[in-house]
mmCIF file of N, CA and C and ligand atoms in Angstrom:
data_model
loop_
_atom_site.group_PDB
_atom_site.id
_atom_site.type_symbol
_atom_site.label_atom_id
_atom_site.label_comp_id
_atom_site.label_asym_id
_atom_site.label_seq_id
_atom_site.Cartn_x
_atom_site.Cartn_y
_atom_site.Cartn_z
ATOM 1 N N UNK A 60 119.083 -64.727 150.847
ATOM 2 C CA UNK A 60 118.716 -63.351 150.507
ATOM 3 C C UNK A 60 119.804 -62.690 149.666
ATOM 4 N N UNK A 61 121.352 -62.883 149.903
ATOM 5 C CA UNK A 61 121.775 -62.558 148.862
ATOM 6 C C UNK A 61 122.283 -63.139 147.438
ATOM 7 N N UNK A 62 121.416 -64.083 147.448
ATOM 8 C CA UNK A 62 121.591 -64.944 146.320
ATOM 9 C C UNK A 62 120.215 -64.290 145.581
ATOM 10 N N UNK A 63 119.463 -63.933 146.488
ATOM 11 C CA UNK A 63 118.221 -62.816 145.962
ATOM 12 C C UNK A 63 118.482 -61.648 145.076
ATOM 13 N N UNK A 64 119.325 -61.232 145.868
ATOM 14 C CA UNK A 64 119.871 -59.930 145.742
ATOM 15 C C UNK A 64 121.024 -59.826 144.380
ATOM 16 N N UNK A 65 121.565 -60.914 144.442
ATOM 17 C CA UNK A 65 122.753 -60.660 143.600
ATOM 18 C C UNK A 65 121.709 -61.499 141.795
ATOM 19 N N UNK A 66 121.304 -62.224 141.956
ATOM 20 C CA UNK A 66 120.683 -62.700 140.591
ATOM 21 C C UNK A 66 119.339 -61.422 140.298
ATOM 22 N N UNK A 67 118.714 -60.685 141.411
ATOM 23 C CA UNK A 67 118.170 -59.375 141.121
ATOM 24 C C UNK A 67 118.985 -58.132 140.256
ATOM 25 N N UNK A 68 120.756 -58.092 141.036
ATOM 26 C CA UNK A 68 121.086 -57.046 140.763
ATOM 27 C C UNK A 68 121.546 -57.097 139.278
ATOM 28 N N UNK A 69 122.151 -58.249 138.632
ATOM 29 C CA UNK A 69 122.567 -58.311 137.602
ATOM 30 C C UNK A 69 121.403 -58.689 136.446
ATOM 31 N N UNK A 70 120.624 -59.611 136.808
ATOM 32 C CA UNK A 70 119.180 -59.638 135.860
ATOM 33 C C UNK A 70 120.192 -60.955 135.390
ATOM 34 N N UNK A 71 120.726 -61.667 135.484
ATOM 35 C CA UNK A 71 121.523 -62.660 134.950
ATOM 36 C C UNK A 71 121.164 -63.881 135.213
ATOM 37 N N UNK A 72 121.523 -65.006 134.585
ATOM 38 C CA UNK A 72 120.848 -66.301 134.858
ATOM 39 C C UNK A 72 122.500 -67.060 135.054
ATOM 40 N N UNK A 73 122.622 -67.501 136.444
ATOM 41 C CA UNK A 73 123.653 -68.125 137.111
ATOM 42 C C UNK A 73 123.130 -69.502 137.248
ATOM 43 N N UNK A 74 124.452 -69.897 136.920
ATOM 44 C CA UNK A 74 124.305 -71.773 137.197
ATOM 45 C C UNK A 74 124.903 -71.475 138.884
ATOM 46 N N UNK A 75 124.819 -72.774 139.235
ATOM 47 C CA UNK A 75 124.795 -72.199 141.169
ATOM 48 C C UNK A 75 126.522 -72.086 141.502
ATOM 49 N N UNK A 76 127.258 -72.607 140.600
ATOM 50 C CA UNK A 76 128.609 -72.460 140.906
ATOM 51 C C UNK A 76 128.987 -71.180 140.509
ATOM 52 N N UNK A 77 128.439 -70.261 139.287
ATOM 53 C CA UNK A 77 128.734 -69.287 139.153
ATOM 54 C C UNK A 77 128.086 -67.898 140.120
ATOM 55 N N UNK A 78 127.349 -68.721 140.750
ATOM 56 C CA UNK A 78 126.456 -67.435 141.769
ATOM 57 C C UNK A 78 127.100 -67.699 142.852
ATOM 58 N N UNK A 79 127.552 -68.821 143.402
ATOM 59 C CA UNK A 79 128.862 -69.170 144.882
ATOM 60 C C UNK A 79 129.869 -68.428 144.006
ATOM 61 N N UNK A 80 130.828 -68.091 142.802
ATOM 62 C CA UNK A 80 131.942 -67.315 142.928
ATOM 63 C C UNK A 80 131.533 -65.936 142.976
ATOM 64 N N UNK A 81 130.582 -65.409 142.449
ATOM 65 C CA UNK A 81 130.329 -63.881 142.767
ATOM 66 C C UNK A 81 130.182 -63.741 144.231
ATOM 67 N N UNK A 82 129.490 -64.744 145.042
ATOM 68 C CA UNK A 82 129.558 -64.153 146.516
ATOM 69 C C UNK A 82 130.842 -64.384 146.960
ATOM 70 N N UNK A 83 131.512 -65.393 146.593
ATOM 71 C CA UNK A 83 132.872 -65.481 147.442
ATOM 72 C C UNK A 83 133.952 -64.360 146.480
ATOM 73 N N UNK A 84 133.671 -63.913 145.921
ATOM 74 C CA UNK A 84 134.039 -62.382 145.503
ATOM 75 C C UNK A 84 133.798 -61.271 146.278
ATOM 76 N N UNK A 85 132.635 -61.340 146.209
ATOM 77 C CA UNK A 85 132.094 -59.934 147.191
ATOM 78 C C UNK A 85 132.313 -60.266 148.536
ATOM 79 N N UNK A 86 132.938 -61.006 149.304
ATOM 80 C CA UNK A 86 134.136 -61.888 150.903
ATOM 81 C C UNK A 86 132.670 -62.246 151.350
ATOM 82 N N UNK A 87 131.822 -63.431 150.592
ATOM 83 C CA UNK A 87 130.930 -64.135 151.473
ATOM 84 C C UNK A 87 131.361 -65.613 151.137
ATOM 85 N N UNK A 88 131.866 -66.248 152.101
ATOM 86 C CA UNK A 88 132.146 -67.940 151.641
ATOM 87 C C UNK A 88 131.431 -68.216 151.714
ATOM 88 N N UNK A 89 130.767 -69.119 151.082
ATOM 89 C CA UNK A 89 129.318 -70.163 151.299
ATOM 90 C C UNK A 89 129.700 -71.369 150.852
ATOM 91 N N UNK A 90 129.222 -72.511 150.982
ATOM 92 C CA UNK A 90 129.253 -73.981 150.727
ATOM 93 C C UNK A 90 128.051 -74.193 149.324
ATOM 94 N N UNK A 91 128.827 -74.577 148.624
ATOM 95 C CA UNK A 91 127.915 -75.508 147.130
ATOM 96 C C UNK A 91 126.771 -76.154 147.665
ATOM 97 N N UNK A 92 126.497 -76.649 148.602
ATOM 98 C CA UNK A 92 125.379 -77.500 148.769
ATOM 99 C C UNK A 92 124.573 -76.245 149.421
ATOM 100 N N UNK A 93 125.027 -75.545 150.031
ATOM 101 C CA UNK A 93 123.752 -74.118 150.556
ATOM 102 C C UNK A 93 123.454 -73.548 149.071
ATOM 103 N N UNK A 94 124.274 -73.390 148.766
ATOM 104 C CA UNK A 94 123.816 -72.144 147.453
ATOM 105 C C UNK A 94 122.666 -73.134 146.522
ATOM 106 N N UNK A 95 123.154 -74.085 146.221
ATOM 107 C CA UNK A 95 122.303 -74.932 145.620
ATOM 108 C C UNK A 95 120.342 -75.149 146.340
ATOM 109 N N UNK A 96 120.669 -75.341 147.719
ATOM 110 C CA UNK A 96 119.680 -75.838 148.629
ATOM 111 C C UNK A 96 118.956 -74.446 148.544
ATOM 112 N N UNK A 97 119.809 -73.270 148.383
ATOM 113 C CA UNK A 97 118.925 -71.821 148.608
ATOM 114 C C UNK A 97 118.441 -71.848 147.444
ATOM 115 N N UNK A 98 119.194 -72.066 145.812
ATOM 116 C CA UNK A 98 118.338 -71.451 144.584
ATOM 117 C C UNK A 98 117.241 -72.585 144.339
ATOM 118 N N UNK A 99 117.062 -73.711 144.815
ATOM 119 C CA UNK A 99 116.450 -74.883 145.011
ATOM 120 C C UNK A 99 114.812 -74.559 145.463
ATOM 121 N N UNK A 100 115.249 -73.752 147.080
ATOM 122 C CA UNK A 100 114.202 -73.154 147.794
ATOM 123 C C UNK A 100 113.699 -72.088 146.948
ATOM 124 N N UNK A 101 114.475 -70.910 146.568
ATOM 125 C CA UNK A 101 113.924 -69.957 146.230
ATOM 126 C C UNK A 101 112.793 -70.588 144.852
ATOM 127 N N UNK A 102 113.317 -71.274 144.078
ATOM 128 C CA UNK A 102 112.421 -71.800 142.648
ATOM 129 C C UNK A 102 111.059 -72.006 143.415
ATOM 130 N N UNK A 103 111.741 -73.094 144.546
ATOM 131 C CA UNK A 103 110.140 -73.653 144.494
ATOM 132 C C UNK A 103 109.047 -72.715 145.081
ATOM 133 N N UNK A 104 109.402 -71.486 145.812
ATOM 134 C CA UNK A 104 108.403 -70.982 146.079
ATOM 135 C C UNK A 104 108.161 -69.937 144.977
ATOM 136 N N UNK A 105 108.507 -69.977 143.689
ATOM 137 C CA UNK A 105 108.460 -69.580 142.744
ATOM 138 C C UNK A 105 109.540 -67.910 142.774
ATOM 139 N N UNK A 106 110.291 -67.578 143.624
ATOM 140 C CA UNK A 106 111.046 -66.174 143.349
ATOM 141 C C UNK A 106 112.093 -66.413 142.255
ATOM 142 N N UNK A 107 112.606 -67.644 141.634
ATOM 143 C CA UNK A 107 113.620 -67.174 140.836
ATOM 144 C C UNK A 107 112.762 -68.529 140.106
ATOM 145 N N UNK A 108 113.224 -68.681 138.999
ATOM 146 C CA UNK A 108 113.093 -69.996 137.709
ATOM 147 C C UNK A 108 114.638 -70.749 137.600
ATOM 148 N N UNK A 109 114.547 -71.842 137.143
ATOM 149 C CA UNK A 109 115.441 -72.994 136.481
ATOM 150 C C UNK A 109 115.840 -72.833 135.025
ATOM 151 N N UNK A 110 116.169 -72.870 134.598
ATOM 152 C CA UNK A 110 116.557 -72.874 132.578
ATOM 153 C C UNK A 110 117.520 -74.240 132.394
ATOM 154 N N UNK A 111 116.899 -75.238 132.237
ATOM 155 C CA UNK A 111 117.338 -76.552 132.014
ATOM 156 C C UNK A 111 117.469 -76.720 130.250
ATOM 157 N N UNK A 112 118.934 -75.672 130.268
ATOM 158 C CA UNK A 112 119.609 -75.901 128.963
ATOM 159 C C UNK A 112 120.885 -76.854 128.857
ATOM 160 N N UNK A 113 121.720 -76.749 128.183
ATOM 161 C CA UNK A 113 122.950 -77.472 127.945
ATOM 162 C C UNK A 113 123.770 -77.004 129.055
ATOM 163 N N UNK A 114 124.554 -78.138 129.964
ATOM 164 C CA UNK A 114 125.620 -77.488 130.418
ATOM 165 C C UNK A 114 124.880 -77.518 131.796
ATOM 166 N N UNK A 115 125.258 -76.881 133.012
ATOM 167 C CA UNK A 115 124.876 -76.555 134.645
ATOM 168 C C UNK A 115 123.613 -75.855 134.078
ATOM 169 N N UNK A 116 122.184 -76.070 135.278
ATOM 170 C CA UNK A 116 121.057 -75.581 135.090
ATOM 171 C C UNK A 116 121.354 -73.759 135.737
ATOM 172 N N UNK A 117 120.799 -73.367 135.041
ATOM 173 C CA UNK A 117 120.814 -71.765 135.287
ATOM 174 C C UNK A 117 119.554 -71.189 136.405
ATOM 175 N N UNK A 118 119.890 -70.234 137.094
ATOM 176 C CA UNK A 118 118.616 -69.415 137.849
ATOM 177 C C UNK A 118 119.042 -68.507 137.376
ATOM 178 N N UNK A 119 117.714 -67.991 137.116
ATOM 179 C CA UNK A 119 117.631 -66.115 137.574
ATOM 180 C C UNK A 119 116.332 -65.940 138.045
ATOM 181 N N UNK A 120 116.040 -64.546 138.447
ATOM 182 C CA UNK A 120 114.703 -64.102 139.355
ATOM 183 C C UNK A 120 113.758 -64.177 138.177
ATOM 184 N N UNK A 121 112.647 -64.369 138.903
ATOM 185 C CA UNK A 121 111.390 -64.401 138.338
ATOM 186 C C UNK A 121 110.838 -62.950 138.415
ATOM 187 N N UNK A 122 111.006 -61.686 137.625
ATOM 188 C CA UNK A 122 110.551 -60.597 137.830
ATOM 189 C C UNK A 122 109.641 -60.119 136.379
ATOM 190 N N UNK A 123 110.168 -59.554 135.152
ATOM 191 C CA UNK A 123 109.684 -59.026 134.284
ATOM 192 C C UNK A 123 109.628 -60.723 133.321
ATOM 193 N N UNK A 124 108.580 -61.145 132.666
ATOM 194 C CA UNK A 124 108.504 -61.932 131.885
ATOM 195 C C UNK A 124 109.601 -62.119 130.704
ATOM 196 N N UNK A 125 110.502 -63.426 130.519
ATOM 197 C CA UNK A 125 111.294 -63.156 129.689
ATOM 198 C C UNK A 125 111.688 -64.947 128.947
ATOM 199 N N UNK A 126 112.306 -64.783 127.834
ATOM 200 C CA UNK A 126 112.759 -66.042 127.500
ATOM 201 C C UNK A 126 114.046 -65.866 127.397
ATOM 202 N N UNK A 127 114.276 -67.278 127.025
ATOM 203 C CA UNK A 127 116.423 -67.390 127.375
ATOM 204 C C UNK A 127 117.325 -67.598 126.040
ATOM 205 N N UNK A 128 117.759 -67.048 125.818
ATOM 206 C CA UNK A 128 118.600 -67.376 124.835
ATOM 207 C C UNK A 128 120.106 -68.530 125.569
ATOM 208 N N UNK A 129 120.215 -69.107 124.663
ATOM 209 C CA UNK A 129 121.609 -70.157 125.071
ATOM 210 C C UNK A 129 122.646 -70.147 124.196
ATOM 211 N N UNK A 130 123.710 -70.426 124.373
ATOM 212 C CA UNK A 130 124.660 -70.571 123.638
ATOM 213 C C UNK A 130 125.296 -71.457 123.737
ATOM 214 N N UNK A 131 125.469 -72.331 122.182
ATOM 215 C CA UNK A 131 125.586 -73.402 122.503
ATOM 216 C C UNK A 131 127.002 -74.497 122.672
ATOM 217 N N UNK A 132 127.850 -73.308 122.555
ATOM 218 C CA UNK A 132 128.822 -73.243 122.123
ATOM 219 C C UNK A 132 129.634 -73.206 123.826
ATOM 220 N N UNK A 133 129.370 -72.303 124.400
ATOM 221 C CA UNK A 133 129.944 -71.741 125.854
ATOM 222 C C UNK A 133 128.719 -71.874 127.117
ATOM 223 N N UNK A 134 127.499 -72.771 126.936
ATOM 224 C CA UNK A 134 126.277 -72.330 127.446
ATOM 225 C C UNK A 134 125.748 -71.346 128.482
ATOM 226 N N UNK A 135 126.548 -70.467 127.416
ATOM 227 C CA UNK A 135 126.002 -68.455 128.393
ATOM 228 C C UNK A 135 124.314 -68.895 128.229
ATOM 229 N N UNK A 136 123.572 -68.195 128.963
ATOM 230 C CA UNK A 136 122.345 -67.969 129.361
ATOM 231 C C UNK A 136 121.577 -66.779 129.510
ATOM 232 N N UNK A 137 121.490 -65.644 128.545
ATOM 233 C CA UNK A 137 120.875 -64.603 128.769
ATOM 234 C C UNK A 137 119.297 -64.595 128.932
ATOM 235 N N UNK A 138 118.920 -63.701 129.814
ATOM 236 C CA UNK A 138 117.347 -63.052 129.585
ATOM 237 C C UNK A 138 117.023 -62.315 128.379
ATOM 238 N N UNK A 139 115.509 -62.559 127.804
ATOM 239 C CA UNK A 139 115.905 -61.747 127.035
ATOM 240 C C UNK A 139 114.258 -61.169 126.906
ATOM 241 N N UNK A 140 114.051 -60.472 127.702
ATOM 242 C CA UNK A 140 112.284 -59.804 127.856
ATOM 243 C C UNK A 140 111.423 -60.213 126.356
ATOM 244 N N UNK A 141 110.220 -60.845 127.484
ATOM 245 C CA UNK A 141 109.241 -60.942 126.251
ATOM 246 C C UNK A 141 108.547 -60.171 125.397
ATOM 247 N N UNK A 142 108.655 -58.875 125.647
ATOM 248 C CA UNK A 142 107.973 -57.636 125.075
ATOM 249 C C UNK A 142 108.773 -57.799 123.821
ATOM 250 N N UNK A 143 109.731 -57.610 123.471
ATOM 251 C CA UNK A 143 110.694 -57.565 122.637
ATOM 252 C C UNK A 143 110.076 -58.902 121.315
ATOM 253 N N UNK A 144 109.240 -59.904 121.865
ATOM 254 C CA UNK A 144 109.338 -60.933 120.973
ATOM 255 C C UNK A 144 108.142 -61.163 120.659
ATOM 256 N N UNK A 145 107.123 -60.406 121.452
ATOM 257 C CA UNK A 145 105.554 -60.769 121.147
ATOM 258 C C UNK A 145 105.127 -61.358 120.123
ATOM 259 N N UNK A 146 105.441 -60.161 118.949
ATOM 260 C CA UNK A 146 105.351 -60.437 117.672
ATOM 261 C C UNK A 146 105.876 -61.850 117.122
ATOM 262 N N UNK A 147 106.846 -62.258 117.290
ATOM 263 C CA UNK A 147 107.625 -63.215 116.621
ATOM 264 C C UNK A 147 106.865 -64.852 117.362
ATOM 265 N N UNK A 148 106.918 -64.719 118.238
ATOM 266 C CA UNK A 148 106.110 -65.792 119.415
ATOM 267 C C UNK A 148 104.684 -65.673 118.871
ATOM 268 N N UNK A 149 103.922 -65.084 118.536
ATOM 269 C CA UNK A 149 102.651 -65.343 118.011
ATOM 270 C C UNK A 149 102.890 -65.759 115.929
ATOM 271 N N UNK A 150 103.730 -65.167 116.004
ATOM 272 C CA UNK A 150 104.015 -65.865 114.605
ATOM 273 C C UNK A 150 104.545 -67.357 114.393
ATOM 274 N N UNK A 151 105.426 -67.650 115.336
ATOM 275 C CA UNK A 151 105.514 -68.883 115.427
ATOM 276 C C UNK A 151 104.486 -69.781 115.866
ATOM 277 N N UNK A 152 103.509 -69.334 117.005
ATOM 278 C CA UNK A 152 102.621 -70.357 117.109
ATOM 279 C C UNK A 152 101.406 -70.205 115.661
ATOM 280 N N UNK A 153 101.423 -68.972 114.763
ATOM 281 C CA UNK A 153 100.796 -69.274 114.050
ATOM 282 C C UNK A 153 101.091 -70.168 113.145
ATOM 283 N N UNK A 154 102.653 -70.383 112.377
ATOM 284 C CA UNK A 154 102.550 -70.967 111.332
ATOM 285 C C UNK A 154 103.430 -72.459 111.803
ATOM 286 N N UNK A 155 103.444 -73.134 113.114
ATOM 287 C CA UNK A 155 103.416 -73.905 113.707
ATOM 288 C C UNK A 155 103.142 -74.716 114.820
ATOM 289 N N UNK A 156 102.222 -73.763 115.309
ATOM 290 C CA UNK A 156 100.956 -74.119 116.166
ATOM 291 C C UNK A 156 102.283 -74.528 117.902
ATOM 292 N N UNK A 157 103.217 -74.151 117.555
ATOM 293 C CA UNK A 157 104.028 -74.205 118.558
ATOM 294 C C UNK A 157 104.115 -73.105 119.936
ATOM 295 N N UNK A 158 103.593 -73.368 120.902
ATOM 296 C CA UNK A 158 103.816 -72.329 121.839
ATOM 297 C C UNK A 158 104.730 -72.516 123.004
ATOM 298 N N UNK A 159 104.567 -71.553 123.989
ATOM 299 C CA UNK A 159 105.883 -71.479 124.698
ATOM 300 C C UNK A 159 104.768 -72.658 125.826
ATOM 301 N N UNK A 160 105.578 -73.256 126.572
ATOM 302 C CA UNK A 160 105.215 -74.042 128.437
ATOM 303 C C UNK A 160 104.442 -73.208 128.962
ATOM 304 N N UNK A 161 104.155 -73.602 130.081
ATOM 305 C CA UNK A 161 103.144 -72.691 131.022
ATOM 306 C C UNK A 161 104.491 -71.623 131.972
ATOM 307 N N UNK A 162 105.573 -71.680 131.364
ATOM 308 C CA UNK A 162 106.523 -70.885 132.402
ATOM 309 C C UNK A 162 106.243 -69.571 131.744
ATOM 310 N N UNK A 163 105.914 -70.165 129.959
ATOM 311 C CA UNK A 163 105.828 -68.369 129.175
ATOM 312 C C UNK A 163 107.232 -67.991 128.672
ATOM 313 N N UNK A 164 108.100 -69.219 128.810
ATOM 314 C CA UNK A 164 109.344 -68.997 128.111
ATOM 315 C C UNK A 164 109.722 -69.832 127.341
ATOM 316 N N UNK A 165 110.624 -69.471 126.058
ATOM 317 C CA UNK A 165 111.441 -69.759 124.996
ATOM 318 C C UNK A 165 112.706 -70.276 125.700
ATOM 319 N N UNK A 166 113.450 -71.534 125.144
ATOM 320 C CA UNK A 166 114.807 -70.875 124.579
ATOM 321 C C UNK A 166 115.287 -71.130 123.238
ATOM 322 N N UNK A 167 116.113 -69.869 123.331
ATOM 323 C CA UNK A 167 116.625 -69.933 121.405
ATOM 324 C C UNK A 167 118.017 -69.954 121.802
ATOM 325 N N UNK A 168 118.529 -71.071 120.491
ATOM 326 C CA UNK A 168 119.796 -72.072 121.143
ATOM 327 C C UNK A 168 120.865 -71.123 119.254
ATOM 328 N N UNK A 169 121.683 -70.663 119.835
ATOM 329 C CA UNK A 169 122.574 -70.537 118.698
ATOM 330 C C UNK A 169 123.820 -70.021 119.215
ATOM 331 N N UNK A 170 124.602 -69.385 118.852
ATOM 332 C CA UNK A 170 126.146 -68.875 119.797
ATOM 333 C C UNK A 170 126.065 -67.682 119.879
ATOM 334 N N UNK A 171 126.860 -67.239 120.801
ATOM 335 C CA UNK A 171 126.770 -65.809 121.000
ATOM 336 C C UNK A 171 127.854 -65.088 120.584
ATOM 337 N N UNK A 172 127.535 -63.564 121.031
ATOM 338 C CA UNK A 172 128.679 -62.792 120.401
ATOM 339 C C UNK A 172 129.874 -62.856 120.816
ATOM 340 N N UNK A 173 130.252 -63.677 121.895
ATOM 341 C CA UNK A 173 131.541 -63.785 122.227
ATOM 342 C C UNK A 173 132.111 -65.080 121.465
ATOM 343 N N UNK A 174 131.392 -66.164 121.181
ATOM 344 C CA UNK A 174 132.169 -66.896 120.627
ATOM 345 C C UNK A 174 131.862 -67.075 119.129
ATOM 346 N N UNK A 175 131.404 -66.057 118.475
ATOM 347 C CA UNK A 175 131.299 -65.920 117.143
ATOM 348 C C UNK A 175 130.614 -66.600 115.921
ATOM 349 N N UNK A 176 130.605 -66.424 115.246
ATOM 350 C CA UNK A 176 129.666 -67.361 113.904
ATOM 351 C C UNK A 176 130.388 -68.217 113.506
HETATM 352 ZN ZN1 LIG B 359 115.164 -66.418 133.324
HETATM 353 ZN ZN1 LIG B 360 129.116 -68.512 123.749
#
């Protein structure tokens, strides 16, 4: 539940080692194989998703529809709401007949603003 709570509060997509140091931040120790076994559980009953990009697989909650941006450079993992891309996602499947999985998500792979062009 607070592995619920904490990938809710930030809207962030944590690989499971980075979601065990925020709790053992906030003074909760937990063991790698729980945190794992919990974001494991939570997927499968569908409350959070997987993002099997480059690098440790990422969770975040399954709440507002969104695709992931990656970076490919540092493999950060942002959300990035689908409202925002409607347009562009129907343009792509128009002029390449390419659409998103049945998850309803993208990812778009380039670097981010921290590690520059
Ligand atoms: Zn996500
Ligand atoms: Zn980066």
């Amino acid at each position: 539940m607070r592995l619920l709570a904490l990938l809710a509060d930030t809207e962030r997509q944590l690989s499971g080692s980075e979601a065990r140091e925020h709790l053992i931040r906030s003074g909760k120790a937990i063991h790698h194989t729980t945190v794992y076994r919990t974001l494991e559980a939570l997927t499968a009953v569908g409350l959070t998703h997987a993002v099997h990009g480059p690098g440790a697989t990422r969770y975040g909650i399954t709440g507002e529809p969104h695709h992931h941006t990656v970076c490919q450079e540092c493999s950060h993992v942002a959300a990035l709401a689908s409202r925002h891309l409607t347009e562009a996602v129907g343009r792509i499947e128009e002029l390449t007949g390419l659409r998103p999985d049945s998850s309803g998500s993208l990812l778009v792979f380039g670097r981010c603003s921290r590690c520059g062009g």
